[in-house]
Amino acid sequence: MAEILGHNYIGGARSAAGQDTQTSFDACTGEALPYRFSQATAAEVDAAAQAAAAAYGQFRSLPASRRAEFLEAIADEIDALDEDFVALVCRETALPAGRIQAERGRTSGQMRLFAKVLRRGDFYGARIDGALPERQPLPRPDVRQYNIGVGPVAVFGASNFPLAFSTAGGDTAAALAAGCPVVFKAHSGHMATAECVADAIIRAAEKTAMPAGVFNMIFGNGVGADLVKHPLIQAVGFTGSLKGGRALCDMAAARPQPIPVFAEMSSINPVLLLPTALQQRGSKIASELSASVVLGCGQFCTNPGLVIGLRSAEFSAFLQEFSAQMAAQPAQTMLNAGTLDSYRRGVDRLLAHPGIEHLAGARQTAGKAQPQLFQADVSLLLNGDELLQEEVFGPTTLVVEVTDKTELLAALQGLHGQLTATLIAEREDLAPFADVLALLEQKVGRVLFNGYPTGVEVCDAMVHGGPYPATSDSRGTSVGSLAINRFLRPVCYQNCPDQLLPQALQNANPLGIARLVDGETTRDPLAG
Amino acid sequence: MAEILGHNYIGGARSAAGQDTQTSFDACTGEALPYRFSQATAAEVDAAAQAAAAAYGQFRSLPASRRAEFLEAIADEIDALDEDFVALVCRETALPAGRIQAERGRTSGQMRLFAKVLRRGDFYGARIDGALPERQPLPRPDVRQYNIGVGPVAVFGASNFPLAFSTAGGDTAAALAAGCPVVFKAHSGHMATAECVADAIIRAAEKTAMPAGVFNMIFGNGVGADLVKHPLIQAVGFTGSLKGGRALCDMAAARPQPIPVFAEMSSINPVLLLPTALQQRGSKIASELSASVVLGCGQFCTNPGLVIGLRSAEFSAFLQEFSAQMAAQPAQTMLNAGTLDSYRRGVDRLLAHPGIEHLAGARQTAGKAQPQLFQADVSLLLNGDELLQEEVFGPTTLVVEVTDKTELLAALQGLHGQLTATLIAEREDLAPFADVLALLEQKVGRVLFNGYPTGVEVCDAMVHGGPYPATSDSRGTSVGSLAINRFLRPVCYQNCPDQLLPQALQNANPLGIARLVDGETTRDPLAG
């Protein structure tokens, strides 16, 4: 592992122009690690955006196969990050080595998925409407459309996934795949990790001869605001808190030229326990659900924060068992002191609420997060109590009992937008609760059956998104190959000579991609 | 033609709860027409949004073929609007009957195009990643994704296309196709027209048994703000001024739940005249270009407002001829008094600018718009003078001469986002100016060759969009079938029993649509 320098990454070079530094900490002990990170100056933020903009023209025009090679080279470099690196990430985040090893594989896997998308070519969205010179009253021109990258993208690293949603994470992968150079704002919680991953990206960029500013990284407090406001930045990817995400959205909307922000923010991920499922396997559900709530110390965007069941003897029995399971969960170290502090305050707000009962969980002590279980009266959901809709980031969840399906539908109607909703159901439950499914679909990005939301498969069909406040724009996803669409925009050519067209639109179809030609999808070349 | 009642349209019924009324005017004479339109009250705006939201659940869940029938029924009703109707539109807009007849056909054609898209099924964006139960270390779940409508959409009518960008225009068609009920805000410039078209939509909705709130319409000053702020509205479509569009964007971004606004606003549509083309057909270009500038009294979003050429004897000759052509263009009646007033002020600003020379055009008199031609020093473009970038809505254009290609590239670099850019070029011009094309692509939604931007073909491949301020979101188009994507969002199902899946995602592929299955596009059914 190379020495940690703590410099910003601008246009392929290192830069440490400012006087201020940031420190990285051991997440378990709280002690300062021996690294200092140079807070980017306003001039460095500007230089990073300029470098990205300078790279854009060349990078976006590369054949998609060249960008695929770059992503694959990044994947190889990430896979090659060794056990010293894993140990460093563990120190900065208090996450166990197994989780970091798995996340390393997930991160390189994401890069390879986008490389596949680039080679497949459907991201081009190629459409051709041929000329109709004889049409009356006016001839139809030849019109051809494809997608190009929107321009330089600002990406913010997330605290909870130091690899998969960070420096070389899903947003970076999607932006680079789209042909958009990236300026990455490293998360203060794992800056040494970020540096190692940035080095891996830079090595890959050099090996595959990418333009120098294709990837840039800045450190520092508050530099994100300058970045989002920079006129050359054309879109933003963010994973984090509602407060932080909304602040970026507001900044982006207030720019002279507003830009889109794809912020993945806050979700309580309701889990519905249907009657037959509870009857047949209530005790198994209690243990699976408690494992999902405390997985990774509850530090997942898809952590199940709301469990809803229908009043019945089985639900009461489940509740008892679930309480016992939650009470038995050990305390865990959180990502950092700030996260633990937020968790403690979130738990305190629930404890202080008169309509909410504390069912299980040890008193919060210093240093670690104690798993907690609460029960709220359904009236809080029906009356739109905001506290119930607030994500408490950590190993806690809240149970609500409804009297019947009518009340269930009313309670769900009041829910804000979510990343996920889960139905724990047996075959017999499905028909009577079909209208619940239709309603859930309007509220979420992903509906799960008999699983738990805390695993987000990286694939073509995944949607890790959903209506506000789960994300700032429900039309995007931040996991899976569709994520590339956030950073693409369509452009069309009218009566363009064939040799000047991008390859994706040329008559001969040299890329061999599927195209919508006069309303039919085909890979056939056109008569020239 | 039915009597014009002037009531708002809410949930399939008429409503005139308020005391205030709006008047429609004869665009040529300025005299009041004998119709009064009831200004929607706050309660009526709320009721319209509620009606749309109530219809959403049923409407979005209809088979796409049923929504296609609805759009086709609207198309038939619009085609059936008779010559009395055409005369009424002409009175309200001062547009000639031939133009209105053509626009009627364009409007019904748009509806039929979206019906085709619904039957084709690619709008579903269906993706399936099958389960891999044996995968190590964890099995892969079955994940299936498709698109659903975002919810009720607010659409604002445009002044310049009383049919094609208005009540049953492209935004309404795209939203309805996506499964989103519409609340339409009628433009004050053609309210009687809007009523006739709304009646046509309601007749079609009744004939095809659509839910009552599928289409709603409100009249009035300032009611648009209430509509955009309404919590049930999930997206906005708008065509109009930069000021108006930006105001809606700001409102939408400031909501507790921000929503996307697709505003098509301001574009000066640069036309580049390349040397060989000028040599070979300068005089033809001068007459074609002047015809494009004054087409429809210059009241097109794609009106060519900036003409750029390289210094040469041919360009000087072209300029002389173009000046003569522009001087010979007759005055025309504008859409309404407000538009004429804006035009007059825009022309006055150009006249008053010390860096801008007036080349041709009669002094502006009352009542009609006089076509005008100006020439600006290239330094204004190079130094980012804002006046040059401002759209003057009407029959005026501005010429800029550059000394060479280097200066041309620098001038283009400073241009704001545009709907279109046009290259007037011969084969010999293409190679030397290839880098100009690459730059233009970054600035616009559509690049044209040897045509004029004032015709926007309605087809699959059209992009009527572009970077800000041409639109508020360059990832959309407001003309062509891709426009439906603005009002769709992806949802995915994980391990969902086949019978509960939407038809688009079921194993048997009952809709017979193309789907991305495990990374390959296919229409084949899956083993169940």
Coordinates of N, CA, C and O in Angstrom, one line a residue, chain A residues 47-178:
Chain A
A47 N -10.3 24.2 -9.8 CA -9.4 23.5 -10.7 C -9.9 22.1 -11.0 O -9.8 21.6 -12.1
A48 N -10.5 21.5 -10.0 CA -11.0 20.1 -10.1 C -12.1 20.1 -11.1 O -12.2 19.2 -12.0
A49 N -13.0 21.1 -11.0 CA -14.2 21.1 -11.9 C -13.7 21.5 -13.4 O -14.1 20.9 -14.3
Q50 N -12.7 22.4 -13.4 CA -12.1 22.7 -14.7 C -11.4 21.5 -15.4 O -11.5 21.3 -16.6
A51 N -10.7 20.7 -14.6 CA -10.0 19.5 -15.1 C -11.1 18.5 -15.6 O -10.9 17.9 -16.7
A52 N -12.2 18.4 -14.9 CA -13.2 17.5 -15.3 C -13.8 18.0 -16.7 O -14.1 17.2 -17.6
A53 N -14.1 19.3 -16.7 CA -14.7 19.8 -17.9 C -13.7 19.7 -19.1 O -14.1 19.4 -20.2
A54 N -12.4 19.9 -18.8 CA -11.4 19.8 -19.9 C -11.4 18.4 -20.5 O -11.2 18.1 -21.6
A55 N -11.6 17.4 -19.6 CA -11.6 16.0 -20.0 C -12.8 15.6 -20.7 O -12.8 14.6 -21.5
Y56 N -13.9 16.3 -20.5 CA -15.2 15.8 -21.0 C -15.3 15.6 -22.5 O -15.7 14.6 -23.0
G57 N -14.8 16.6 -23.2 CA -14.9 16.5 -24.7 C -14.3 15.2 -25.2 O -14.9 14.5 -26.0
Q58 N -13.1 14.9 -24.7 CA -12.4 13.7 -25.2 C -13.0 12.5 -24.6 O -13.3 11.5 -25.4
F59 N -13.3 12.5 -23.3 CA -13.8 11.3 -22.7 C -15.2 10.8 -23.2 O -15.4 9.7 -23.5
R60 N -16.1 11.8 -23.4 CA -17.4 11.4 -23.9 C -17.4 10.9 -25.3 O -18.3 10.2 -25.7
S61 N -16.3 11.3 -26.1 CA -16.3 10.9 -27.5 C -15.5 9.6 -27.7 O -15.5 9.1 -28.8
L62 N -15.0 9.0 -26.6 CA -14.3 7.8 -26.8 C -15.3 6.7 -27.2 O -16.5 6.8 -26.7
P63 N -14.9 5.7 -28.0 CA -15.8 4.6 -28.2 C -16.2 4.0 -26.8 O -15.4 4.0 -25.9
A64 N -17.4 3.5 -26.7 CA -17.9 3.0 -25.4 C -17.0 1.8 -25.0 O -16.8 1.6 -23.8
S65 N -16.4 1.1 -25.9 CA -15.6 0.0 -25.6 C -14.3 0.4 -24.9 O -13.8 -0.3 -24.0
R66 N -13.8 1.6 -25.2 CA -12.7 2.2 -24.5 C -13.0 2.5 -23.0 O -12.3 2.3 -22.1
R67 N -14.2 3.1 -22.9 CA -14.6 3.4 -21.5 C -14.8 2.1 -20.7 O -14.6 2.0 -19.5
A68 N -15.3 1.1 -21.4 CA -15.5 -0.2 -20.8 C -14.1 -0.8 -20.3 O -14.0 -1.3 -19.2
E69 N -13.1 -0.6 -21.1 CA -11.7 -1.0 -20.7 C -11.3 -0.3 -19.4 O -10.7 -0.9 -18.5
F70 N -11.6 1.0 -19.4 CA -11.2 1.8 -18.2 C -11.9 1.3 -17.0 O -11.3 1.0 -15.9
L71 N -13.2 1.0 -17.1 CA -14.0 0.5 -15.9 C -13.4 -0.9 -15.5 O -13.3 -1.2 -14.3
E72 N -13.1 -1.7 -16.4 CA -12.5 -3.0 -16.1 C -11.2 -2.9 -15.5 O -10.8 -3.6 -14.5
A73 N -10.4 -1.9 -15.9 CA -9.1 -1.7 -15.3 C -9.3 -1.2 -13.8 O -8.5 -1.6 -12.9
I74 N -10.2 -0.4 -13.6 CA -10.5 0.1 -12.2 C -10.9 -1.2 -11.4 O -10.4 -1.4 -10.3
A75 N -11.8 -2.0 -12.0 CA -12.2 -3.2 -11.3 C -11.0 -4.1 -10.9 O -10.9 -4.5 -9.7
D76 N -10.1 -4.3 -11.8 CA -8.9 -5.1 -11.5 C -8.1 -4.4 -10.4 O -7.6 -5.1 -9.5
E77 N -7.9 -3.1 -10.5 CA -7.1 -2.4 -9.4 C -7.8 -2.5 -8.1 O -7.1 -2.6 -7.0
I78 N -9.1 -2.5 -8.1 CA -9.8 -2.6 -6.8 C -9.7 -4.0 -6.2 O -9.5 -4.2 -5.0
D79 N -9.8 -5.0 -7.1 CA -9.7 -6.4 -6.6 C -8.3 -6.6 -6.0 O -8.1 -7.4 -5.2
A80 N -7.3 -5.8 -6.6 CA -5.9 -6.0 -6.1 C -5.6 -5.3 -4.8 O -4.5 -5.4 -4.3
L81 N -6.5 -4.5 -4.3 CA -6.3 -3.8 -3.0 C -6.2 -4.9 -2.0 O -7.1 -5.7 -1.9
D82 N -5.1 -4.9 -1.2 CA -4.8 -6.1 -0.4 C -5.3 -6.0 1.0 O -6.1 -5.2 1.4
E83 N -4.9 -6.9 1.8 CA -5.4 -7.0 3.2 C -5.0 -5.9 4.1 O -5.7 -5.5 5.0
D84 N -3.8 -5.2 3.8 CA -3.5 -4.0 4.5 C -4.6 -2.9 4.2 O -4.9 -2.2 5.1
F85 N -5.0 -2.9 3.0 CA -6.0 -1.9 2.6 C -7.3 -2.3 3.4 O -8.0 -1.4 4.0
V86 N -7.7 -3.5 3.4 CA -8.9 -3.9 4.2 C -8.8 -3.5 5.7 O -9.7 -3.0 6.3
A87 N -7.6 -3.7 6.2 CA -7.4 -3.4 7.6 C -7.6 -1.9 7.8 O -8.1 -1.5 8.8
L88 N -7.1 -1.1 6.9 CA -7.2 0.3 7.0 C -8.7 0.8 6.9 O -9.1 1.6 7.7
V89 N -9.4 0.2 6.0 CA -10.9 0.5 5.9 C -11.5 0.1 7.2 O -12.4 0.9 7.8
C90 N -11.2 -1.0 7.8 CA -11.8 -1.5 9.0 C -11.5 -0.5 10.2 O -12.4 -0.2 11.0
R91 N -10.3 0.0 10.2 CA -9.9 1.0 11.2 C -10.7 2.3 11.1 O -11.2 2.8 12.0
E92 N -10.9 2.7 9.8 CA -11.6 4.0 9.7 C -13.1 3.9 9.9 O -13.8 4.9 10.1
T93 N -13.7 2.6 9.7 CA -15.1 2.5 9.7 C -15.7 1.6 10.8 O -16.9 1.5 11.0
A94 N -14.8 0.8 11.4 CA -15.3 -0.2 12.4 C -16.1 -1.3 11.8 O -16.8 -2.0 12.5
L95 N -16.1 -1.4 10.5 CA -16.8 -2.5 9.8 C -15.9 -3.7 9.8 O -14.7 -3.6 9.8
P96 N -16.5 -4.9 9.9 CA -15.7 -6.1 10.0 C -15.0 -6.4 8.6 O -15.5 -6.0 7.6
A97 N -13.9 -7.1 8.7 CA -13.1 -7.4 7.5 C -13.9 -8.1 6.4 O -13.8 -7.8 5.2
G98 N -14.7 -9.1 6.9 CA -15.5 -9.8 5.9 C -16.4 -8.9 5.1 O -16.6 -9.1 3.9
R99 N -17.0 -8.0 5.8 CA -17.9 -7.0 5.1 C -17.1 -6.2 4.1 O -17.6 -6.0 3.0
I100 N -15.9 -5.8 4.5 CA -15.1 -5.0 3.5 C -14.7 -5.8 2.3 O -14.7 -5.3 1.2
Q101 N -14.3 -7.0 2.6 CA -13.9 -7.9 1.5 C -15.1 -8.1 0.5 O -14.9 -8.0 -0.7
A102 N -16.2 -8.3 1.1 CA -17.4 -8.5 0.2 C -17.7 -7.2 -0.5 O -18.0 -7.2 -1.7
E103 N -17.5 -6.1 0.2 CA -17.8 -4.8 -0.5 C -16.8 -4.5 -1.6 O -17.2 -3.9 -2.6
R104 N -15.6 -4.9 -1.4 CA -14.6 -4.8 -2.4 C -15.0 -5.5 -3.7 O -15.0 -5.0 -4.8
G105 N -15.5 -6.7 -3.5 CA -16.0 -7.5 -4.7 C -17.2 -6.9 -5.3 O -17.4 -6.9 -6.5
R106 N -18.1 -6.3 -4.5 CA -19.3 -5.7 -5.0 C -18.9 -4.4 -5.8 O -19.5 -4.2 -6.9
T107 N -17.9 -3.7 -5.4 CA -17.4 -2.5 -6.0 C -16.8 -2.8 -7.4 O -17.1 -2.1 -8.4
S108 N -15.9 -3.8 -7.4 CA -15.3 -4.1 -8.7 C -16.4 -4.8 -9.6 O -16.4 -4.5 -10.8
G109 N -17.4 -5.5 -9.0 CA -18.5 -6.1 -9.8 C -19.3 -5.0 -10.5 O -19.7 -5.2 -11.6
Q110 N -19.5 -3.9 -9.7 CA -20.3 -2.8 -10.3 C -19.6 -2.2 -11.5 O -20.3 -1.9 -12.6
M111 N -18.3 -2.1 -11.4 CA -17.6 -1.5 -12.6 C -17.7 -2.5 -13.8 O -17.9 -2.0 -14.9
R112 N -17.6 -3.8 -13.5 CA -17.7 -4.7 -14.6 C -19.1 -4.8 -15.2 O -19.3 -5.0 -16.4
L113 N -20.1 -4.6 -14.4 CA -21.5 -4.5 -14.9 C -21.6 -3.4 -15.9 O -22.2 -3.5 -17.0
F114 N -21.1 -2.2 -15.5 CA -21.2 -1.0 -16.4 C -20.4 -1.2 -17.6 O -20.8 -0.8 -18.7
A115 N -19.3 -1.9 -17.5 CA -18.5 -2.2 -18.7 C -19.3 -3.1 -19.7 O -19.4 -2.9 -20.9
K116 N -20.1 -4.0 -19.1 CA -20.9 -4.9 -19.9 C -22.0 -4.0 -20.6 O -22.4 -4.2 -21.8
V117 N -22.6 -3.1 -19.8 CA -23.6 -2.2 -20.4 C -23.1 -1.4 -21.5 O -23.7 -1.2 -22.6
L118 N -21.8 -0.9 -21.4 CA -21.2 -0.1 -22.5 C -21.0 -1.0 -23.7 O -21.3 -0.5 -24.8
R119 N -20.6 -2.2 -23.5 CA -20.4 -3.1 -24.7 C -21.8 -3.5 -25.3 O -21.9 -3.7 -26.5
R120 N -22.8 -3.6 -24.5 CA -24.1 -4.0 -25.0 C -24.7 -2.9 -25.8 O -25.4 -3.2 -26.8
G121 N -24.5 -1.7 -25.4 CA -24.9 -0.6 -26.2 C -26.4 -0.1 -26.1 O -26.8 0.9 -26.7
D122 N -27.2 -0.7 -25.2 CA -28.5 -0.2 -25.1 C -28.6 1.1 -24.4 O -29.6 1.9 -24.6
F123 N -27.5 1.5 -23.7 CA -27.5 2.8 -23.0 C -27.6 3.9 -24.1 O -27.9 5.1 -23.7
Y124 N -27.1 3.7 -25.3 CA -27.2 4.7 -26.3 C -28.6 5.1 -26.6 O -28.9 6.2 -27.1
G125 N -29.6 4.2 -26.4 CA -31.0 4.6 -26.7 C -31.1 5.0 -28.2 O -31.8 5.9 -28.5
A126 N -30.4 4.3 -29.1 CA -30.3 4.7 -30.5 C -31.7 4.6 -31.2 O -32.3 3.5 -31.1
R127 N -32.1 5.6 -31.8 CA -33.4 5.6 -32.5 C -33.2 6.3 -33.9 O -32.6 7.4 -33.9
I128 N -33.8 5.7 -34.9 CA -33.6 6.3 -36.2 C -35.0 6.3 -36.9 O -35.7 5.3 -37.0
D129 N -35.4 7.5 -37.4 CA -36.6 7.6 -38.2 C -36.1 8.1 -39.6 O -35.6 9.2 -39.7
G130 N -36.2 7.2 -40.6 CA -35.6 7.5 -41.9 C -36.4 8.6 -42.6 O -37.5 8.9 -42.3
A131 N -35.7 9.2 -43.6 CA -36.4 10.3 -44.4 C -37.5 9.7 -45.2 O -37.4 8.6 -45.6
L132 N -38.6 10.5 -45.3 CA -39.7 10.2 -46.2 C -39.8 11.3 -47.2 O -40.6 12.2 -47.0
P133 N -39.0 11.3 -48.3 CA -39.0 12.5 -49.2 C -40.3 12.7 -49.9 O -40.6 13.9 -50.3
E134 N -41.1 11.7 -50.0 CA -42.3 11.8 -50.8 C -43.5 12.1 -49.9 O -44.7 12.3 -50.4
R135 N -43.3 12.2 -48.6 CA -44.5 12.4 -47.7 C -45.2 13.7 -48.0 O -44.6 14.8 -48.3
Q136 N -46.5 13.7 -48.0 CA -47.3 15.0 -48.2 C -48.0 15.4 -46.9 O -48.3 14.5 -46.0
P137 N -48.2 16.6 -46.6 CA -47.8 17.8 -47.4 C -46.3 18.1 -47.3 O -45.8 18.9 -48.2
L138 N -45.6 17.6 -46.4 CA -44.2 18.0 -46.3 C -43.3 16.7 -46.2 O -43.8 15.7 -45.5
P139 N -42.1 16.7 -46.8 CA -41.3 15.5 -46.6 C -40.8 15.3 -45.2 O -40.8 16.3 -44.4
R140 N -40.6 14.1 -44.8 CA -40.0 13.9 -43.4 C -38.5 13.9 -43.5 O -38.0 13.1 -44.3
P141 N -37.9 14.6 -42.6 CA -36.4 14.6 -42.6 C -35.9 13.3 -42.0 O -36.7 12.5 -41.4
D142 N -34.6 13.0 -42.2 CA -34.0 11.8 -41.5 C -33.6 12.3 -40.1 O -32.9 13.4 -39.9
V143 N -34.1 11.7 -39.0 CA -33.9 12.1 -37.6 C -33.3 10.9 -36.9 O -33.8 9.8 -36.9
R144 N -32.2 11.1 -36.2 CA -31.5 10.1 -35.4 C -31.1 10.6 -34.0 O -30.5 11.6 -33.9
Q145 N -31.4 9.7 -33.1 CA -31.2 10.1 -31.7 C -30.4 9.1 -30.9 O -30.5 7.9 -31.1
Y146 N -29.5 9.6 -30.0 CA -28.8 8.8 -29.1 C -28.5 9.6 -27.8 O -28.8 10.7 -27.8
N147 N -27.9 8.9 -26.9 CA -27.7 9.5 -25.6 C -26.2 9.9 -25.4 O -25.3 9.1 -25.8
I148 N -25.9 11.1 -24.9 CA -24.6 11.4 -24.5 C -24.5 11.8 -23.0 O -25.5 12.0 -22.4
G149 N -23.3 11.8 -22.4 CA -23.1 12.1 -21.0 C -23.4 13.6 -20.9 O -23.2 14.4 -21.7
V150 N -24.0 14.0 -19.7 CA -24.5 15.3 -19.5 C -23.3 16.3 -19.2 O -23.5 17.5 -19.4
G151 N -22.1 15.8 -18.8 CA -21.0 16.7 -18.5 C -20.4 16.3 -17.2 O -20.8 15.2 -16.6
P152 N -19.5 17.1 -16.6 CA -18.9 16.7 -15.4 C -19.9 16.5 -14.2 O -20.8 17.3 -14.1
V153 N -19.7 15.4 -13.5 CA -20.6 15.1 -12.4 C -19.9 15.2 -11.0 O -18.7 14.7 -10.9
A154 N -20.5 15.7 -10.1 CA -20.0 15.7 -8.7 C -20.6 14.5 -7.9 O -21.8 14.3 -8.0
V155 N -19.7 13.8 -7.3 CA -20.2 12.6 -6.5 C -19.8 12.8 -5.1 O -18.6 13.1 -4.8
F156 N -20.7 12.5 -4.2 CA -20.4 12.5 -2.8 C -20.3 11.1 -2.2 O -21.2 10.3 -2.4
G157 N -19.3 10.9 -1.4 CA -19.1 9.5 -0.8 C -20.1 9.4 0.4 O -20.4 10.4 1.0
A158 N -20.5 8.1 0.6 CA -21.4 7.8 1.7 C -20.6 7.3 2.8 O -19.6 6.6 2.7
S159 N -21.1 7.5 4.1 CA -20.4 7.0 5.2 C -20.5 5.5 5.4 O -19.6 4.9 5.8
N160 N -21.7 5.0 5.0 CA -22.0 3.6 5.4 C -21.4 2.5 4.4 O -21.4 1.4 4.8
F161 N -21.0 2.9 3.2 CA -20.4 2.0 2.3 C -19.1 2.6 1.8 O -19.1 3.3 0.8
P162 N -18.0 2.4 2.5 CA -16.8 3.1 2.2 C -16.2 2.8 0.8 O -15.4 3.5 0.3
L163 N -16.7 1.7 0.3 CA -16.3 1.3 -1.1 C -17.4 1.4 -2.1 O -17.3 2.1 -3.1
A164 N -18.5 0.6 -1.8 CA -19.5 0.5 -2.9 C -20.3 1.7 -3.2 O -20.9 1.8 -4.3
F165 N -20.4 2.6 -2.2 CA -21.1 3.9 -2.5 C -20.2 5.1 -2.2 O -20.6 6.1 -1.6
S166 N -18.9 4.9 -2.6 CA -18.0 5.9 -2.3 C -17.1 6.2 -3.5 O -17.6 6.2 -4.6
T167 N -15.8 6.3 -3.3 CA -14.9 6.8 -4.3 C -15.1 6.2 -5.7 O -15.2 6.8 -6.7
A168 N -15.1 4.8 -5.7 CA -15.3 4.1 -6.9 C -16.6 3.4 -6.9 O -16.8 2.3 -7.5
G169 N -17.6 4.0 -6.2 CA -18.9 3.4 -6.0 C -19.8 3.5 -7.2 O -19.4 3.9 -8.3
G170 N -21.1 3.2 -6.9 CA -22.1 3.1 -8.0 C -22.2 4.4 -8.7 O -22.4 4.4 -10.0
D171 N -22.2 5.6 -8.0 CA -22.4 6.8 -8.7 C -21.2 7.1 -9.6 O -21.4 7.6 -10.8
T172 N -20.0 6.9 -9.1 CA -18.8 7.1 -9.9 C -18.8 6.2 -11.1 O -18.6 6.7 -12.3
A173 N -19.2 5.0 -10.9 CA -19.2 4.0 -12.0 C -20.2 4.4 -13.1 O -19.9 4.4 -14.3
A174 N -21.4 4.8 -12.6 CA -22.4 5.2 -13.6 C -22.0 6.4 -14.4 O -22.3 6.5 -15.6
A175 N -21.5 7.4 -13.7 CA -21.1 8.7 -14.3 C -20.0 8.4 -15.4 O -20.0 8.9 -16.5
L176 N -18.9 7.7 -15.0 CA -17.9 7.4 -15.9 C -18.4 6.6 -17.1 O -18.0 6.8 -18.2
A177 N -19.3 5.6 -16.8 CA -19.8 4.8 -17.9 C -20.5 5.7 -18.9 O -20.5 5.5 -20.1
A178 N -21.2 6.7 -18.4 CA -22.0 7.6 -19.2 C -21.1 8.6 -20.0 O -21.6 9.3 -20.9

